[in-house]
Short mmCIF file of C-alpha atoms in Angstrom, two decimals:
data_model
loop_
_atom_site.label_atom_id
_atom_site.label_comp_id
_atom_site.label_asym_id
_atom_site.label_seq_id
_atom_site.Cartn_x
_atom_site.Cartn_y
_atom_site.Cartn_z
CA MET V 17 -47.36 16.01 -20.33
CA VAL V 18 -49.06 12.91 -18.93
CA ASN V 19 -46.69 10.60 -17.07
CA SER V 20 -46.81 7.01 -18.27
CA CYS V 21 -44.84 3.99 -17.11
CA SER V 22 -41.89 3.06 -19.37
CA VAL V 23 -41.86 -0.63 -18.36
CA PHE V 24 -42.62 -3.00 -21.25
CA LYS V 25 -46.32 -4.01 -21.39
CA CYS V 26 -47.20 -1.66 -18.51
CA HIS V 27 -49.89 0.85 -19.56
CA ASN V 28 -50.28 2.74 -16.28
CA LYS V 29 -50.66 6.50 -16.57
CA ALA V 30 -50.86 9.27 -14.01
CA ASN V 31 -54.41 9.55 -12.78
CA LYS V 32 -55.82 11.55 -9.92
CA SER V 33 -58.30 8.78 -9.11
CA ASP V 34 -55.67 6.35 -7.82
CA ASN V 35 -52.65 6.67 -5.50
CA ARG V 36 -50.14 5.25 -7.94
CA LYS V 37 -46.79 7.06 -7.95
CA PHE V 38 -44.29 7.52 -10.78
CA PHE V 39 -40.54 7.75 -10.26
CA ARG V 40 -38.00 9.33 -12.58
CA LEU V 41 -34.88 7.52 -13.82
CA PRO V 42 -32.17 8.22 -11.18
CA GLU V 43 -29.71 10.94 -12.10
CA ILE V 44 -25.92 10.67 -11.67
CA ILE V 45 -24.88 12.87 -8.72
CA LEU V 46 -21.56 14.58 -9.51
CA HIS V 47 -21.34 17.42 -6.98
CA GLN V 48 -20.87 15.22 -3.88
CA ASP V 49 -18.28 12.63 -2.83
CA ASP V 50 -16.93 9.74 -4.92
CA ARG V 51 -19.10 7.10 -3.21
CA THR V 52 -22.27 9.02 -4.01
CA ARG V 53 -21.22 9.35 -7.65
CA GLU V 54 -20.45 5.63 -7.92
CA LEU V 55 -23.73 4.57 -6.26
CA SER V 56 -25.85 6.91 -8.38
CA THR V 57 -24.11 5.70 -11.56
CA GLU V 58 -24.63 2.06 -10.61
CA ARG V 59 -28.28 2.66 -9.73
CA ARG V 60 -29.00 4.38 -13.07
CA ARG V 61 -27.40 1.48 -14.95
CA SER V 62 -29.38 -1.03 -12.89
CA TRP V 63 -32.68 0.68 -13.74
CA LEU V 64 -31.88 0.78 -17.46
CA ALA V 65 -30.76 -2.86 -17.42
CA ARG V 66 -33.97 -4.03 -15.72
CA LEU V 67 -36.13 -2.07 -18.13
CA GLY V 68 -34.42 -4.04 -20.92
CA GLN V 69 -35.20 -1.63 -23.77
CA ASP V 70 -33.28 0.27 -26.40
CA PHE V 71 -33.48 3.95 -25.47
CA THR V 72 -31.04 5.13 -28.15
CA GLY V 73 -32.04 8.56 -29.43
CA LYS V 74 -34.67 8.99 -26.71
CA ASN V 75 -34.77 11.55 -23.94
CA LEU V 76 -33.94 9.62 -20.76
CA SER V 77 -35.34 12.38 -18.58
CA ASN V 78 -38.85 11.34 -19.71
CA ILE V 79 -38.52 7.79 -18.39
CA ARG V 80 -40.93 7.01 -15.56
CA VAL V 81 -41.50 3.81 -13.56
CA CYS V 82 -44.71 3.40 -11.61
CA SER V 83 -45.00 2.10 -8.06
CA ASP V 84 -46.45 -1.24 -9.26
CA HIS V 85 -42.90 -2.41 -10.00
CA PHE V 86 -41.63 -1.96 -6.44
CA ILE V 87 -42.36 -4.38 -3.64
CA SER V 88 -43.16 -1.67 -1.10
CA GLY V 89 -44.57 0.73 -3.68
CA GLN V 90 -41.68 3.15 -3.04
CA LYS V 91 -38.10 3.28 -4.27
CA SER V 92 -35.51 3.03 -1.52
CA ALA V 93 -32.84 5.58 -0.58
CA LEU V 94 -29.62 5.83 -2.59
CA TYR V 95 -27.41 4.44 0.19
CA ASP V 96 -29.81 1.54 0.96
CA ARG V 97 -28.01 -0.69 -1.53
CA GLU V 98 -29.33 -4.01 -0.15
CA ASN V 99 -33.01 -3.00 -0.31
CA PRO V 100 -34.95 -4.91 -3.03
CA ASP V 101 -36.60 -1.63 -4.03
CA TRP V 102 -33.24 -0.01 -4.85
CA ALA V 103 -34.30 -0.72 -8.46
CA PRO V 104 -37.63 -1.93 -9.97
CA SER V 105 -37.89 -5.70 -9.54
CA ILE V 106 -41.46 -6.97 -10.15
CA ASN V 107 -43.87 -7.02 -13.12
CA LEU V 108 -41.13 -6.00 -15.53
CA GLY V 109 -42.53 -7.87 -18.56
CA SER V 110 -40.17 -9.30 -21.22
CA THR V 111 -38.54 -8.07 -24.43
CA ALA V 112 -37.60 -10.01 -27.54
CA SER V 113 -34.70 -7.72 -28.39
CA THR V 114 -32.54 -8.98 -25.53
CA PRO V 115 -30.31 -11.85 -26.70
CA SER V 116 -30.35 -14.97 -24.57
CA PRO V 117 -27.16 -15.50 -22.61
CA LEU V 118 -27.49 -19.24 -23.21
CA VAL V 119 -27.38 -18.76 -26.96
CA ALA V 120 -24.30 -16.59 -26.67
CA THR V 121 -22.74 -19.14 -24.40
CA GLY V 122 -23.47 -21.92 -26.90
CA ARG V 123 -22.00 -19.96 -29.80
CA PHE V 124 -18.79 -19.34 -27.91
CA ALA V 125 -18.75 -22.98 -26.85
CA ARG V 126 -18.93 -24.08 -30.53
CA ARG V 127 -16.09 -21.71 -31.42
CA ARG V 128 -14.01 -23.13 -28.57
CA ALA V 129 -14.72 -26.69 -29.76
CA ARG V 130 -13.64 -25.86 -33.32
CA SER V 131 -10.38 -24.31 -32.06
CA GLU V 132 -9.68 -27.39 -29.92
CA LYS V 133 -10.25 -29.68 -32.94
CA CYS V 134 -7.82 -27.60 -35.03
CA GLU V 135 -5.22 -27.79 -32.27
CA ALA V 136 -5.64 -31.58 -32.06
CA ALA V 137 -5.21 -31.84 -35.84
CA ARG V 138 -1.98 -29.86 -35.71
CA VAL V 139 -0.66 -32.17 -32.97
CA LEU V 140 -1.52 -35.28 -35.04
CA LEU V 141 0.22 -33.80 -38.10
CA SER V 142 3.34 -33.04 -36.10
CA ILE V 143 3.67 -36.76 -35.16
CA GLY V 144 5.72 -38.72 -37.64
CA GLN V 145 8.51 -36.14 -37.87
CA LYS V 146 11.92 -36.23 -36.28
CA SER V 147 12.44 -34.07 -33.18
CA ALA V 148 14.86 -31.19 -32.74
CA LEU V 149 18.58 -31.79 -32.17
CA TYR V 150 18.51 -30.68 -28.53
CA ASP V 151 15.26 -32.51 -27.70
CA ARG V 152 17.23 -35.50 -26.34
CA GLU V 153 14.35 -36.94 -24.28
CA ASN V 154 11.91 -37.05 -27.22
CA PRO V 155 11.27 -40.66 -28.48
CA ASP V 156 11.55 -39.35 -32.06
CA TRP V 157 15.11 -38.13 -31.52
CA ALA V 158 16.12 -41.35 -33.41
CA PRO V 159 14.01 -43.94 -35.37
CA SER V 160 12.49 -46.33 -32.86
CA ILE V 161 9.60 -48.29 -34.43
CA ASN V 162 9.16 -50.70 -37.40
CA LEU V 163 12.92 -51.06 -37.81
CA GLY V 164 12.84 -54.77 -38.78
CA SER V 165 15.65 -57.05 -37.62
CA THR V 166 19.13 -56.80 -39.13
CA ALA V 167 22.37 -57.97 -37.66
CA SER V 168 24.13 -54.79 -38.73
CA THR V 169 21.61 -52.44 -37.06
CA PRO V 170 22.70 -51.70 -33.52
CA SER V 171 20.03 -51.54 -30.83
CA PRO V 172 19.29 -48.10 -29.41
CA LEU V 173 20.27 -49.44 -26.02
CA VAL V 174 23.63 -50.62 -27.38
CA ALA V 175 24.21 -47.26 -29.01
CA THR V 176 23.34 -45.53 -25.81
CA GLY V 177 25.77 -47.73 -23.94
CA ARG V 178 28.51 -46.99 -26.48
CA PHE V 179 28.03 -43.24 -26.04
CA ALA V 180 28.05 -43.70 -22.30
CA ARG V 181 31.36 -45.56 -22.48
CA ARG V 182 32.84 -42.80 -24.66
CA ARG V 183 31.67 -40.18 -22.17
CA ALA V 184 33.20 -42.16 -19.28
CA ARG V 185 36.55 -42.44 -21.12
CA SER V 186 36.60 -38.71 -21.83
CA GLU V 187 35.89 -37.93 -18.18
CA LYS V 188 38.73 -40.25 -17.09
CA CYS V 189 41.13 -38.52 -19.49
CA GLU V 190 40.11 -35.12 -18.15
CA ALA V 191 40.71 -36.31 -14.56
CA ALA V 192 44.11 -37.64 -15.52
CA ARG V 193 45.10 -34.31 -17.08
CA VAL V 194 44.07 -32.48 -13.87
CA LEU V 195 46.14 -34.85 -11.75
CA LEU V 196 49.15 -34.44 -14.03
CA SER V 197 48.90 -30.63 -13.92
CA ILE V 198 48.76 -30.73 -10.11
CA GLY V 199 51.67 -33.17 -10.01
CA GLU V 200 53.81 -30.81 -12.14
CA SER V 201 53.28 -28.01 -9.63
CA CYS V 202 54.48 -30.37 -6.90
CA GLU V 203 57.68 -31.51 -8.68
CA PRO V 204 60.09 -29.55 -6.42
CA SER V 205 58.63 -31.17 -3.31
CA LEU V 206 58.76 -34.61 -4.98
CA GLU V 207 62.42 -34.25 -5.90
CA GLU V 208 63.30 -33.53 -2.31
CA GLU V 209 61.88 -36.88 -1.29
CA ALA V 210 64.49 -39.67 -1.14
CA GLY V 211 63.94 -42.76 -3.27
CA THR V 212 60.95 -43.58 -5.40
CA SER V 213 57.37 -43.03 -4.25
CA SER V 214 54.55 -45.36 -4.80
CA GLN V 215 51.26 -44.43 -6.45
CA THR V 216 49.66 -44.12 -3.01
CA ASP V 217 52.31 -41.63 -1.82
CA LEU V 218 51.82 -39.57 -5.00
CA SER V 219 48.07 -39.41 -4.44
CA SER V 220 48.50 -38.28 -0.81
CA LEU V 221 50.96 -35.57 -1.85
CA VAL V 222 48.60 -34.34 -4.54
CA ILE V 223 45.72 -34.17 -2.06
CA ASP V 224 47.89 -32.31 0.46
CA SER V 225 48.95 -29.87 -2.23
CA VAL V 226 45.34 -29.23 -3.20
CA PHE V 227 44.36 -28.57 0.43
CA ASN V 228 47.30 -26.23 0.89
CA GLU V 229 46.34 -24.34 -2.24
CA LEU V 230 42.73 -24.02 -1.06
CA ALA V 231 43.87 -22.73 2.33
CA HIS V 232 46.09 -20.16 0.61
CA VAL V 233 43.22 -18.98 -1.64
CA LYS V 234 40.84 -18.77 1.34
CA LYS V 235 43.34 -16.68 3.28
CA GLY V 236 43.75 -14.36 0.29
CA ASN V 237 39.96 -14.00 -0.01
CA ASP V 238 39.65 -13.12 3.68
CA SER V 239 42.31 -10.45 3.43
CA PHE V 240 40.70 -9.08 0.26
CA ARG V 241 37.32 -8.99 2.01
CA GLU V 242 38.79 -7.01 4.88
CA GLN V 243 40.30 -4.54 2.43
CA LEU V 244 36.92 -4.13 0.74
CA LYS V 245 35.26 -3.42 4.08
CA THR V 246 37.70 -0.62 4.81
CA GLN V 247 37.40 0.82 1.29
CA THR V 248 33.59 0.50 0.96
CA PRO V 249 31.92 3.94 1.29
CA TYR V 250 29.67 4.63 4.24
CA CYS V 251 30.27 1.30 5.98
CA ILE V 252 30.18 0.79 9.76
CA GLU V 253 33.92 1.55 10.07
CA PHE V 254 33.33 4.89 8.31
CA PHE V 255 31.09 6.11 11.16
CA LYS V 256 32.58 4.20 14.08
CA GLY V 257 33.84 6.50 16.83
CA ASN V 258 32.83 9.69 15.01
CA ASP V 259 29.56 11.16 16.25
CA ASP V 260 29.97 14.29 14.12
CA LYS V 261 29.82 12.21 10.93
CA VAL V 262 26.73 10.41 12.20
CA LYS V 263 25.00 13.68 13.05
CA TYR V 264 25.82 15.29 9.70
CA PHE V 265 24.87 12.39 7.43
CA THR V 266 21.92 10.90 9.34
CA GLY V 267 20.67 13.51 11.82
CA LEU V 268 21.04 11.04 14.72
CA THR V 269 22.86 12.16 17.84
CA SER V 270 25.56 9.47 18.11
CA PHE V 271 27.00 6.30 16.62
CA LEU V 272 25.40 4.30 19.44
CA VAL V 273 21.92 5.55 18.49
CA LEU V 274 22.62 4.69 14.84
CA MET V 275 23.61 1.12 15.69
CA GLU V 276 20.58 0.71 17.96
CA LEU V 277 18.33 1.85 15.13
CA PHE V 278 20.05 -0.49 12.67
CA GLY V 279 19.70 -3.42 15.09
CA TYR V 280 16.00 -2.64 15.52
CA LEU V 281 15.37 -2.57 11.76
CA GLU V 282 17.91 -5.13 10.46
CA GLY V 283 15.70 -8.21 10.69
CA HIS V 284 13.00 -6.57 8.53
CA LEU V 285 15.15 -4.80 5.93
CA PRO V 286 15.29 -6.41 2.46
CA ALA V 287 18.73 -7.55 1.28
CA LYS V 288 20.23 -5.97 -1.84
CA VAL V 289 22.85 -7.44 -4.15
CA LEU V 290 25.23 -4.50 -4.54
CA LEU V 291 24.81 -2.84 -1.14
CA SER V 292 24.72 -4.11 2.41
CA LYS V 293 21.73 -3.45 4.66
CA PHE V 294 23.71 -0.88 6.64
CA GLN V 295 24.67 1.01 3.48
CA CYS V 296 21.05 1.01 2.27
CA LEU V 297 19.89 2.40 5.63
CA ILE V 298 22.59 5.09 5.53
CA MET V 299 21.58 5.99 1.98
CA THR V 300 17.93 6.37 3.06
CA LEU V 301 18.85 8.52 6.06
CA MET V 302 21.16 10.66 3.89
CA LYS V 303 18.33 11.33 1.46
CA LEU V 304 16.00 12.32 4.31
CA ARG V 305 18.65 14.39 6.07
CA LEU V 306 20.34 16.20 3.15
CA ASP V 307 17.69 15.86 0.39
CA LEU V 308 20.32 14.49 -2.01
CA SER V 309 19.42 13.62 -5.58
CA ASN V 310 19.38 10.04 -6.81
CA VAL V 311 22.18 10.82 -9.27
CA PHE V 312 24.51 12.04 -6.52
CA LEU V 313 23.75 9.03 -4.33
CA ALA V 314 24.29 6.70 -7.29
CA TYR V 315 27.81 8.11 -7.75
CA GLN V 316 28.54 7.91 -4.03
CA PHE V 317 27.49 4.26 -3.71
CA SER V 318 28.62 3.16 -7.22
CA VAL V 319 25.18 1.91 -8.27
CA SER V 320 22.54 3.01 -10.75
CA THR V 321 19.91 5.66 -10.09
CA SER V 322 17.12 3.07 -10.45
CA THR V 323 18.74 1.02 -7.66
CA ILE V 324 18.80 4.10 -5.43
CA SER V 325 15.13 4.83 -6.16
CA ARG V 326 13.95 1.25 -5.51
CA THR V 327 16.06 0.92 -2.37
CA PHE V 328 14.75 4.18 -0.92
CA GLU V 329 11.11 3.16 -1.46
CA ASP V 330 11.66 -0.32 0.00
CA TYR V 331 13.51 0.95 3.08
CA ILE V 332 11.18 3.88 3.78
CA HIS V 333 8.30 1.37 3.71
CA VAL V 334 9.96 -0.79 6.38
CA MET V 335 10.97 2.22 8.47
CA TYR V 336 7.41 3.57 8.37
CA HIS V 337 5.84 0.39 9.72
CA ARG V 338 8.57 -0.22 12.32
CA MET V 339 8.99 3.37 13.55
CA LYS V 340 5.36 4.51 13.48
CA PRO V 341 4.91 3.57 17.18
CA LEU V 342 7.48 6.25 18.08
CA VAL V 343 4.82 8.88 17.24
CA TYR V 344 2.11 8.09 19.79
CA TRP V 345 -0.52 9.89 21.87
CA PRO V 346 0.45 9.72 25.58
CA ASP V 347 -2.11 8.98 28.26
CA ARG V 348 -3.59 11.79 30.36
CA GLU V 349 -1.84 10.75 33.58
CA SER V 350 1.61 10.98 32.00
CA LEU V 351 0.80 14.38 30.52
CA GLN V 352 -0.36 15.81 33.84
CA LYS V 353 2.63 14.48 35.79
CA THR V 354 5.15 16.12 33.44
CA MET V 355 3.21 19.31 32.58
CA PRO V 356 5.62 22.30 32.33
CA MET V 357 5.07 25.14 34.76
CA GLN V 358 4.40 27.66 32.00
CA PHE V 359 1.30 25.68 31.01
CA ARG V 360 0.21 25.06 34.61
CA GLU V 361 0.23 28.77 35.44
CA HIS V 362 -2.04 29.80 32.57
CA PHE V 363 -4.06 26.70 31.62
CA GLY V 364 -3.73 24.24 34.49
CA LYS V 365 -3.19 20.58 33.61
CA LYS V 366 -5.85 20.31 30.92
CA CYS V 367 -3.69 21.00 27.84
CA ALA V 368 -3.37 17.80 25.81
CA VAL V 369 -1.97 18.93 22.47
CA ILE V 370 -0.85 21.95 20.45
CA ILE V 371 -1.67 21.62 16.75
CA ASP V 372 -0.65 23.37 13.56
CA CYS V 373 -0.25 22.63 9.85
CA PHE V 374 2.89 22.88 7.73
CA GLU V 375 3.27 22.64 3.97
CA VAL V 376 5.90 20.92 1.81
CA PHE V 377 6.60 22.10 -1.75
CA ILE V 378 6.09 19.61 -4.59
CA ASP V 379 6.72 19.70 -8.32
CA LYS V 380 3.86 20.94 -10.48
CA PRO V 381 1.65 17.97 -11.46
CA SER V 382 0.80 17.50 -15.13
CA ASN V 383 -2.79 16.53 -14.27
CA MET V 384 -4.94 19.64 -14.09
CA LEU V 385 -7.16 18.33 -11.29
CA ALA V 386 -4.14 17.37 -9.15
CA ARG V 387 -2.57 20.74 -9.91
CA ALA V 388 -5.69 22.53 -8.66
CA GLU V 389 -6.02 20.39 -5.52
CA THR V 390 -2.39 20.95 -4.48
CA TRP V 391 -2.22 24.69 -5.19
CA SER V 392 -1.68 26.71 -2.02
CA SER V 393 -2.89 30.31 -2.14
CA TYR V 394 -0.84 30.97 1.01
CA LYS V 395 2.48 29.68 -0.38
CA HIS V 396 1.68 30.47 -4.04
CA HIS V 397 3.04 27.06 -4.98
CA ASN V 398 1.89 23.47 -5.35
CA THR V 399 2.20 21.90 -1.89
CA VAL V 400 1.05 19.07 0.34
CA LYS V 401 -0.09 19.81 3.88
CA PHE V 402 0.47 17.89 7.13
CA LEU V 403 -1.34 18.31 10.45
CA ILE V 404 1.11 17.97 13.35
CA GLY V 405 0.41 17.87 17.05
CA ILE V 406 2.87 18.13 19.95
CA THR V 407 2.49 17.61 23.68
CA PRO V 408 3.23 20.45 26.14
CA GLN V 409 6.57 18.69 26.74
CA GLY V 410 7.54 19.16 23.05
CA VAL V 411 7.18 15.56 21.82
CA ILE V 412 5.45 14.97 18.49
CA SER V 413 2.31 13.03 19.39
CA TYR V 414 0.42 13.17 16.08
CA ILE V 415 1.22 13.50 12.37
CA SER V 416 -1.42 13.15 9.70
CA ASN V 417 -1.15 11.88 6.15
CA ALA V 418 -0.44 14.39 3.40
CA TRP V 419 -3.34 16.47 2.04
CA GLY V 420 -3.50 18.80 -0.93
CA GLY V 421 -2.30 22.34 -0.27
CA ARG V 422 -5.77 23.68 -1.11
CA THR V 423 -7.36 21.82 1.83
CA THR V 424 -8.31 23.95 4.83
CA ASP V 425 -6.91 23.35 8.30
CA LYS V 426 -10.40 22.72 9.64
CA HIS V 427 -11.14 20.01 7.07
CA ILE V 428 -7.88 18.18 7.77
CA THR V 429 -8.48 18.28 11.52
CA GLU V 430 -12.00 16.90 11.22
CA HIS V 431 -11.26 14.17 8.64
CA SER V 432 -7.71 12.98 9.38
CA GLY V 433 -8.59 10.99 12.52
CA PHE V 434 -7.14 13.57 14.92
CA LEU V 435 -10.38 13.95 16.88
CA ASP V 436 -10.36 10.23 17.74
CA ASN V 437 -7.61 10.93 20.29
CA ILE V 438 -9.42 13.71 22.15
CA LEU V 439 -10.88 12.86 25.58
CA PRO V 440 -13.58 14.76 27.51
CA GLY V 441 -12.05 17.67 29.39
CA ASP V 442 -8.98 18.01 27.13
CA LEU V 443 -7.73 21.41 26.02
CA VAL V 444 -6.50 21.85 22.43
CA MET V 445 -4.42 24.87 21.43
CA ALA V 446 -4.50 26.00 17.81
CA ASP V 447 -4.10 28.96 15.47
CA ARG V 448 -6.90 31.20 14.15
CA GLY V 449 -7.42 29.05 11.06
CA PHE V 450 -8.62 26.10 13.15
CA ASP V 451 -12.32 26.88 13.49
CA ILE V 452 -13.02 23.54 15.17
CA ALA V 453 -14.77 24.64 18.36
CA ALA V 454 -18.01 22.89 17.34
CA SER V 455 -16.29 19.62 16.38
CA VAL V 456 -14.22 19.50 19.55
CA GLY V 457 -17.18 20.60 21.63
CA THR V 458 -19.11 17.48 20.65
CA LEU V 459 -16.37 15.52 22.45
CA CYS V 460 -16.78 17.61 25.63
CA ALA V 461 -13.39 19.21 25.01
CA GLN V 462 -12.25 22.81 24.57
CA VAL V 463 -10.26 24.72 21.94
CA LYS V 464 -8.11 27.76 22.64
CA ILE V 465 -7.37 30.01 19.66
CA PRO V 466 -6.18 33.65 19.53
CA ALA V 467 -8.90 36.29 19.45
CA PHE V 468 -10.01 37.60 16.06
CA THR V 469 -9.29 41.26 15.26
CA LYS V 470 -11.40 41.53 12.10
CA GLY V 471 -14.04 44.25 12.45
CA LYS V 472 -12.51 45.57 15.68
CA SER V 473 -10.58 48.78 16.00
CA GLN V 474 -8.87 47.51 19.13
CA MET V 475 -8.85 44.30 21.14
CA SER V 476 -10.32 44.31 24.60
CA PRO V 477 -7.88 44.00 27.53
CA LEU V 478 -9.23 40.52 28.33
CA ASP V 479 -8.76 39.28 24.76
CA LEU V 480 -5.32 40.87 24.60
CA GLU V 481 -4.16 39.15 27.77
CA SER V 482 -5.52 35.70 26.79
CA THR V 483 -4.00 35.99 23.31
CA ARG V 484 -0.61 36.91 24.78
CA LYS V 485 -0.67 33.90 27.12
CA LEU V 486 -1.69 31.59 24.31
CA ALA V 487 0.96 32.90 21.93
CA ASN V 488 3.70 32.37 24.54
CA VAL V 489 3.02 28.61 24.69
CA ARG V 490 1.74 28.00 21.16
CA ILE V 491 5.06 29.11 19.69
CA HIS V 492 6.50 25.75 20.77
CA VAL V 493 4.77 23.91 17.91
CA GLU V 494 6.44 26.30 15.46
CA ARG V 495 9.80 25.45 17.06
CA VAL V 496 9.20 21.72 16.65
CA ILE V 497 8.17 22.16 13.00
CA GLY V 498 11.30 24.23 12.38
CA LEU V 499 13.46 21.63 14.12
CA THR V 500 11.99 18.83 12.02
CA ARG V 501 12.48 20.74 8.77
CA GLN V 502 16.02 21.74 9.72
CA LYS V 503 17.04 18.23 10.74
CA TYR V 504 15.49 16.48 7.69
CA THR V 505 15.62 18.91 4.79
CA ILE V 506 13.64 16.66 2.45
CA LEU V 507 10.55 18.29 4.04
CA ASN V 508 11.60 21.63 2.55
CA GLY V 509 10.96 20.22 -0.94
CA PRO V 510 10.28 20.36 -3.73
CA LEU V 511 9.38 16.67 -3.82
CA PRO V 512 8.75 14.77 -7.08
CA VAL V 513 5.17 14.00 -8.03
CA GLU V 514 5.98 10.26 -7.94
CA PHE V 515 6.07 10.45 -4.14
CA LEU V 516 2.34 11.28 -4.19
CA LEU V 517 1.34 8.11 -6.05
CA LYS V 518 0.64 4.61 -4.79
CA GLU V 519 2.80 2.09 -6.63
CA ASN V 520 3.50 -1.64 -6.50
CA GLY V 521 0.47 -2.36 -4.34
CA GLN V 522 1.63 -0.12 -1.48
CA ASP V 523 -0.97 0.93 1.08
CA LEU V 524 0.22 4.57 1.26
CA PRO V 525 2.15 6.93 -1.03
CA VAL V 526 5.79 7.63 -0.21
CA ILE V 527 5.09 11.19 0.99
CA ASP V 528 2.93 9.93 3.89
CA LYS V 529 5.69 7.56 4.99
CA ILE V 530 8.35 10.27 4.75
CA GLY V 531 6.40 12.58 7.07
CA THR V 532 5.88 9.89 9.71
CA VAL V 533 9.50 8.62 9.56
CA CYS V 534 10.95 12.13 9.91
CA CYS V 535 8.79 12.85 12.96
CA ALA V 536 9.70 9.48 14.49
CA LEU V 537 13.41 10.21 13.99
CA VAL V 538 13.01 13.59 15.69
CA ASN V 539 11.35 11.90 18.67
CA LEU V 540 14.17 9.32 18.68
CA CYS V 541 16.87 11.99 18.77
CA ASP V 542 15.09 14.42 21.12
CA PRO V 543 12.55 12.33 23.07
CA VAL V 544 11.64 15.13 25.51
CA VAL V 545 11.93 18.83 24.78
CA ALA V 546 10.31 20.45 27.81
CA PHE V 547 9.68 24.18 27.70
CA ASP V 548 9.87 26.09 30.95
#
């Protein structure tokens, strides 16, 4: 088949005598990442739009565009979006089948003008009618024009004044009734007074009685407020002086640590109508610590389940942004000064981090693609996976966002931003699944993983000894993961699918914030867990 240009009024055909090139219509690339798919789709649409023809019923794979329609004579690369040759741009001809945008604009403008005229006509027809009863400010609330002049017709101003005088008299009568009712309550004190009292004395007594009554009501309100504070569940008085309660309900070590945390977060926590800020914080910590359902918490705090759900999302958002600095990567000097002896004996002072992944169960998603991406062949369940890193001292120094359970450990390590913290000369300890020696090697760092036994009948003495040394220190990351899961059982799952979604314009899903907050709380409770 001879290739010919599909541009309107272009009759170029493939010929060996010239150097003219012909380019196919770009295909949509589906087997790569999302950005590639979006760019290829946009580029295909741009080509078809610039050709300006109706290709309905035609085979689009036969469309060719010659090099005469590109400035440089070549089409640009897919990712070179700003290049003028990203799509054909010159000598494109013209087609009569394309409607003019100006004509369409004029037609819509005429429709808009007709609708505006109809609206104006309806407004004109509505004038000349009396207004509604409650439309007091409308000039048509009463007849106001062409009324003639009669002595018996009162002026609107006079009528308005008459109604004003009636309103004033009614207000005076109401005030008099209030004063009389107050005076009746003061009759015993008036009878005790000797002689007759003037109007001024009566007024002063009434005022004094009112002030005394207000003081009595205020005192009763204060006492009632104090009773409510003592009877309100999970208030400050409920935890005060009892560290065991604090540890059980929140996972924090003492009441002092709880109050320090509340003071650090209080200025940024949103206020709720039915619950105080302290109660909302306790509710959030209880959900993280004990993995309680929204229904149970709603009964405990005497609110609805929707209030519990909204409060948890709002407070976990604030806690994430305020407590994220508690999970930080320490500098090399601090690591070397506090390096445990067990690491110094076998690996010197080069060890910077020990990494591993842990999975959290989630409910089965209804979407088939999400179900496939979160299925873990290791756990045989739908899960999300976190990459966690600890220092040799036992402090959590890195926690990634949540990934689907199907994602490999190597992919998470290379694409979660973990490698941005590695410095030249650092030593990273990992499990066998972390085949990241090449990625870490580009940063002039080193990875230590146990020796592989596949295809070997027996490990060599050198591999056996190095694996034993590595296992003795790498077990610490498993201890930290177990401590975090034991202290905040929400990480044992299963978590609802809603925690995996971004809602209300949030920058991250709830599951990412939960992982970071739990690790920050562990660092807050146990800031240094050195292993000898």
